[in-house]
Amino acid sequence: YGQVYALGGVNLSVDRGEVVGLIGDNGAGKSTLIKILSGVVKPTSGEILVRGKPVSGWSAGRSRDAGIETVFQDRALAVQQTIVRNIFMGRELTGFMGWLKVNKEIAEASRLMREIGF
């Protein structure tokens, strides 16, 4: 961010299936780290390894494909949308020529709802 270095000396390892939350004071660099991991902001130095391999040309899509998701503090829902649309917003399942796989999304949403007791 210009002459300001928001992060320095970060080393983070996450095992497969592990869920990690970041906490810290305002200005500690949490949001910057999340933006870098999610492919929104490019790091000025260092590297990101996924399964031990350096990732170059990191993008938001590649981040999602690697299983890195961001849950923002504001958990507002798109109330005009269905549960399925809210679950898959930004992660729509698509097939040939970008067609939505609606039946697959419904099945997966149903499975997830059963898993959490709904």
Short mmCIF file of C-alpha atoms in Angstrom, two decimals:
data_model
loop_
_atom_site.label_atom_id
_atom_site.label_comp_id
_atom_site.label_asym_id
_atom_site.label_seq_id
_atom_site.Cartn_x
_atom_site.Cartn_y
_atom_site.Cartn_z
CA TYR A 1 0.00 0.00 0.00
CA GLY A 2 2.33 2.68 -1.25
CA GLN A 3 5.19 3.10 1.21
CA VAL A 4 3.30 1.21 3.95
CA TYR A 5 4.11 -2.47 4.42
CA ALA A 6 0.99 -4.05 5.85
CA LEU A 7 2.59 -7.47 6.43
CA GLY A 8 6.02 -8.82 7.12
CA GLY A 9 7.44 -12.19 8.07
CA VAL A 10 4.18 -14.11 7.71
CA ASN A 11 4.45 -17.89 7.77
CA LEU A 12 1.19 -19.82 7.83
CA SER A 13 0.59 -23.53 7.33
CA VAL A 14 -2.89 -24.99 7.03
CA ASP A 15 -3.57 -28.71 6.83
CA ARG A 16 -6.14 -30.20 4.47
CA GLY A 17 -9.63 -29.84 5.94
CA GLU A 18 -8.47 -27.44 8.63
CA VAL A 19 -10.50 -24.29 9.25
CA VAL A 20 -8.48 -21.26 10.34
CA GLY A 21 -9.63 -17.94 11.75
CA LEU A 22 -7.48 -14.82 12.03
CA ILE A 23 -7.79 -12.47 14.98
CA GLY A 24 -5.78 -9.43 15.93
CA ASP A 25 -5.76 -5.72 16.57
CA ASN A 26 -6.94 -3.20 14.00
CA GLY A 27 -4.18 -2.53 11.51
CA ALA A 28 -2.39 -5.82 12.19
CA GLY A 29 -2.70 -6.93 8.55
CA LYS A 30 -5.46 -9.54 8.83
CA SER A 31 -7.49 -8.17 5.93
CA THR A 32 -4.38 -7.74 3.80
CA LEU A 33 -3.34 -11.35 4.40
CA ILE A 34 -6.83 -12.60 3.50
CA LYS A 35 -6.84 -10.48 0.34
CA ILE A 36 -3.47 -11.94 -0.67
CA LEU A 37 -4.52 -15.53 0.06
CA SER A 38 -7.80 -15.05 -1.81
CA GLY A 39 -6.04 -13.65 -4.88
CA VAL A 40 -7.48 -10.14 -4.65
CA VAL A 41 -4.17 -8.42 -3.83
CA LYS A 42 -0.77 -9.44 -5.19
CA PRO A 43 2.04 -9.75 -2.62
CA THR A 44 5.08 -7.52 -3.11
CA SER A 45 7.39 -10.37 -2.11
CA GLY A 46 7.35 -13.94 -0.90
CA GLU A 47 5.41 -16.86 -2.23
CA ILE A 48 2.27 -18.86 -1.66
CA LEU A 49 2.59 -22.63 -1.65
CA VAL A 50 -0.34 -24.96 -2.19
CA ARG A 51 0.39 -28.62 -1.55
CA GLY A 52 4.07 -27.66 -1.39
CA LYS A 53 4.17 -26.09 -4.84
CA PRO A 54 4.58 -22.37 -5.53
CA VAL A 55 1.56 -20.73 -7.05
CA SER A 56 2.23 -18.11 -9.70
CA GLY A 57 -0.41 -15.92 -11.28
CA TRP A 58 -2.63 -16.40 -8.23
CA SER A 59 -6.21 -15.28 -8.82
CA ALA A 60 -9.47 -15.34 -6.90
CA GLY A 61 -10.62 -18.30 -9.02
CA ARG A 62 -7.45 -20.31 -8.37
CA SER A 63 -7.72 -19.48 -4.68
CA ARG A 64 -11.26 -20.88 -4.56
CA ASP A 65 -10.20 -23.94 -6.55
CA ALA A 66 -7.46 -24.54 -3.94
CA GLY A 67 -10.12 -24.49 -1.21
CA ILE A 68 -9.37 -21.04 0.17
CA GLU A 69 -12.60 -19.27 1.03
CA THR A 70 -13.28 -16.00 2.79
CA VAL A 71 -16.07 -15.53 5.31
CA PHE A 72 -16.52 -11.84 5.96
CA GLN A 73 -17.55 -10.33 9.29
CA ASP A 74 -20.78 -9.08 7.76
CA ARG A 75 -22.75 -12.29 7.30
CA ALA A 76 -25.66 -10.59 5.56
CA LEU A 77 -27.66 -12.80 3.26
CA ALA A 78 -29.20 -11.93 -0.06
CA VAL A 79 -32.70 -12.21 1.39
CA GLN A 80 -34.35 -12.01 -2.03
CA GLN A 81 -32.46 -15.16 -3.08
CA THR A 82 -33.00 -18.82 -2.19
CA ILE A 83 -30.91 -20.75 0.33
CA VAL A 84 -29.19 -22.52 -2.58
CA ARG A 85 -28.28 -19.19 -4.25
CA ASN A 86 -26.91 -17.85 -0.95
CA ILE A 87 -24.78 -20.97 -0.40
CA PHE A 88 -23.30 -20.92 -3.90
CA MET A 89 -23.07 -17.15 -4.44
CA GLY A 90 -19.76 -16.55 -6.18
CA ARG A 91 -19.10 -20.31 -6.33
CA GLU A 92 -21.79 -21.40 -8.76
CA LEU A 93 -21.40 -24.93 -10.12
CA THR A 94 -21.16 -24.72 -13.87
CA GLY A 95 -20.79 -27.16 -16.68
CA PHE A 96 -20.56 -27.04 -20.45
CA MET A 97 -20.58 -23.47 -21.79
CA GLY A 98 -21.07 -22.08 -18.30
CA TRP A 99 -24.54 -23.51 -17.77
CA LEU A 100 -25.45 -23.69 -14.10
CA LYS A 101 -25.70 -27.16 -12.59
CA VAL A 102 -28.80 -26.28 -10.59
CA ASN A 103 -29.73 -29.87 -9.67
CA LYS A 104 -26.22 -30.53 -8.38
CA GLU A 105 -26.31 -27.30 -6.35
CA ILE A 106 -29.68 -28.26 -4.84
CA ALA A 107 -28.40 -31.73 -3.94
CA GLU A 108 -25.24 -30.32 -2.35
CA ALA A 109 -27.16 -27.63 -0.46
CA SER A 110 -29.55 -30.31 0.85
CA ARG A 111 -26.62 -32.44 1.99
CA LEU A 112 -25.03 -29.47 3.76
CA MET A 113 -28.30 -28.57 5.48
CA ARG A 114 -28.72 -32.16 6.73
CA GLU A 115 -25.10 -32.14 7.93
CA ILE A 116 -25.78 -29.16 10.18
CA GLY A 117 -29.13 -30.48 11.39
CA PHE A 118 -31.66 -28.64 9.20
#
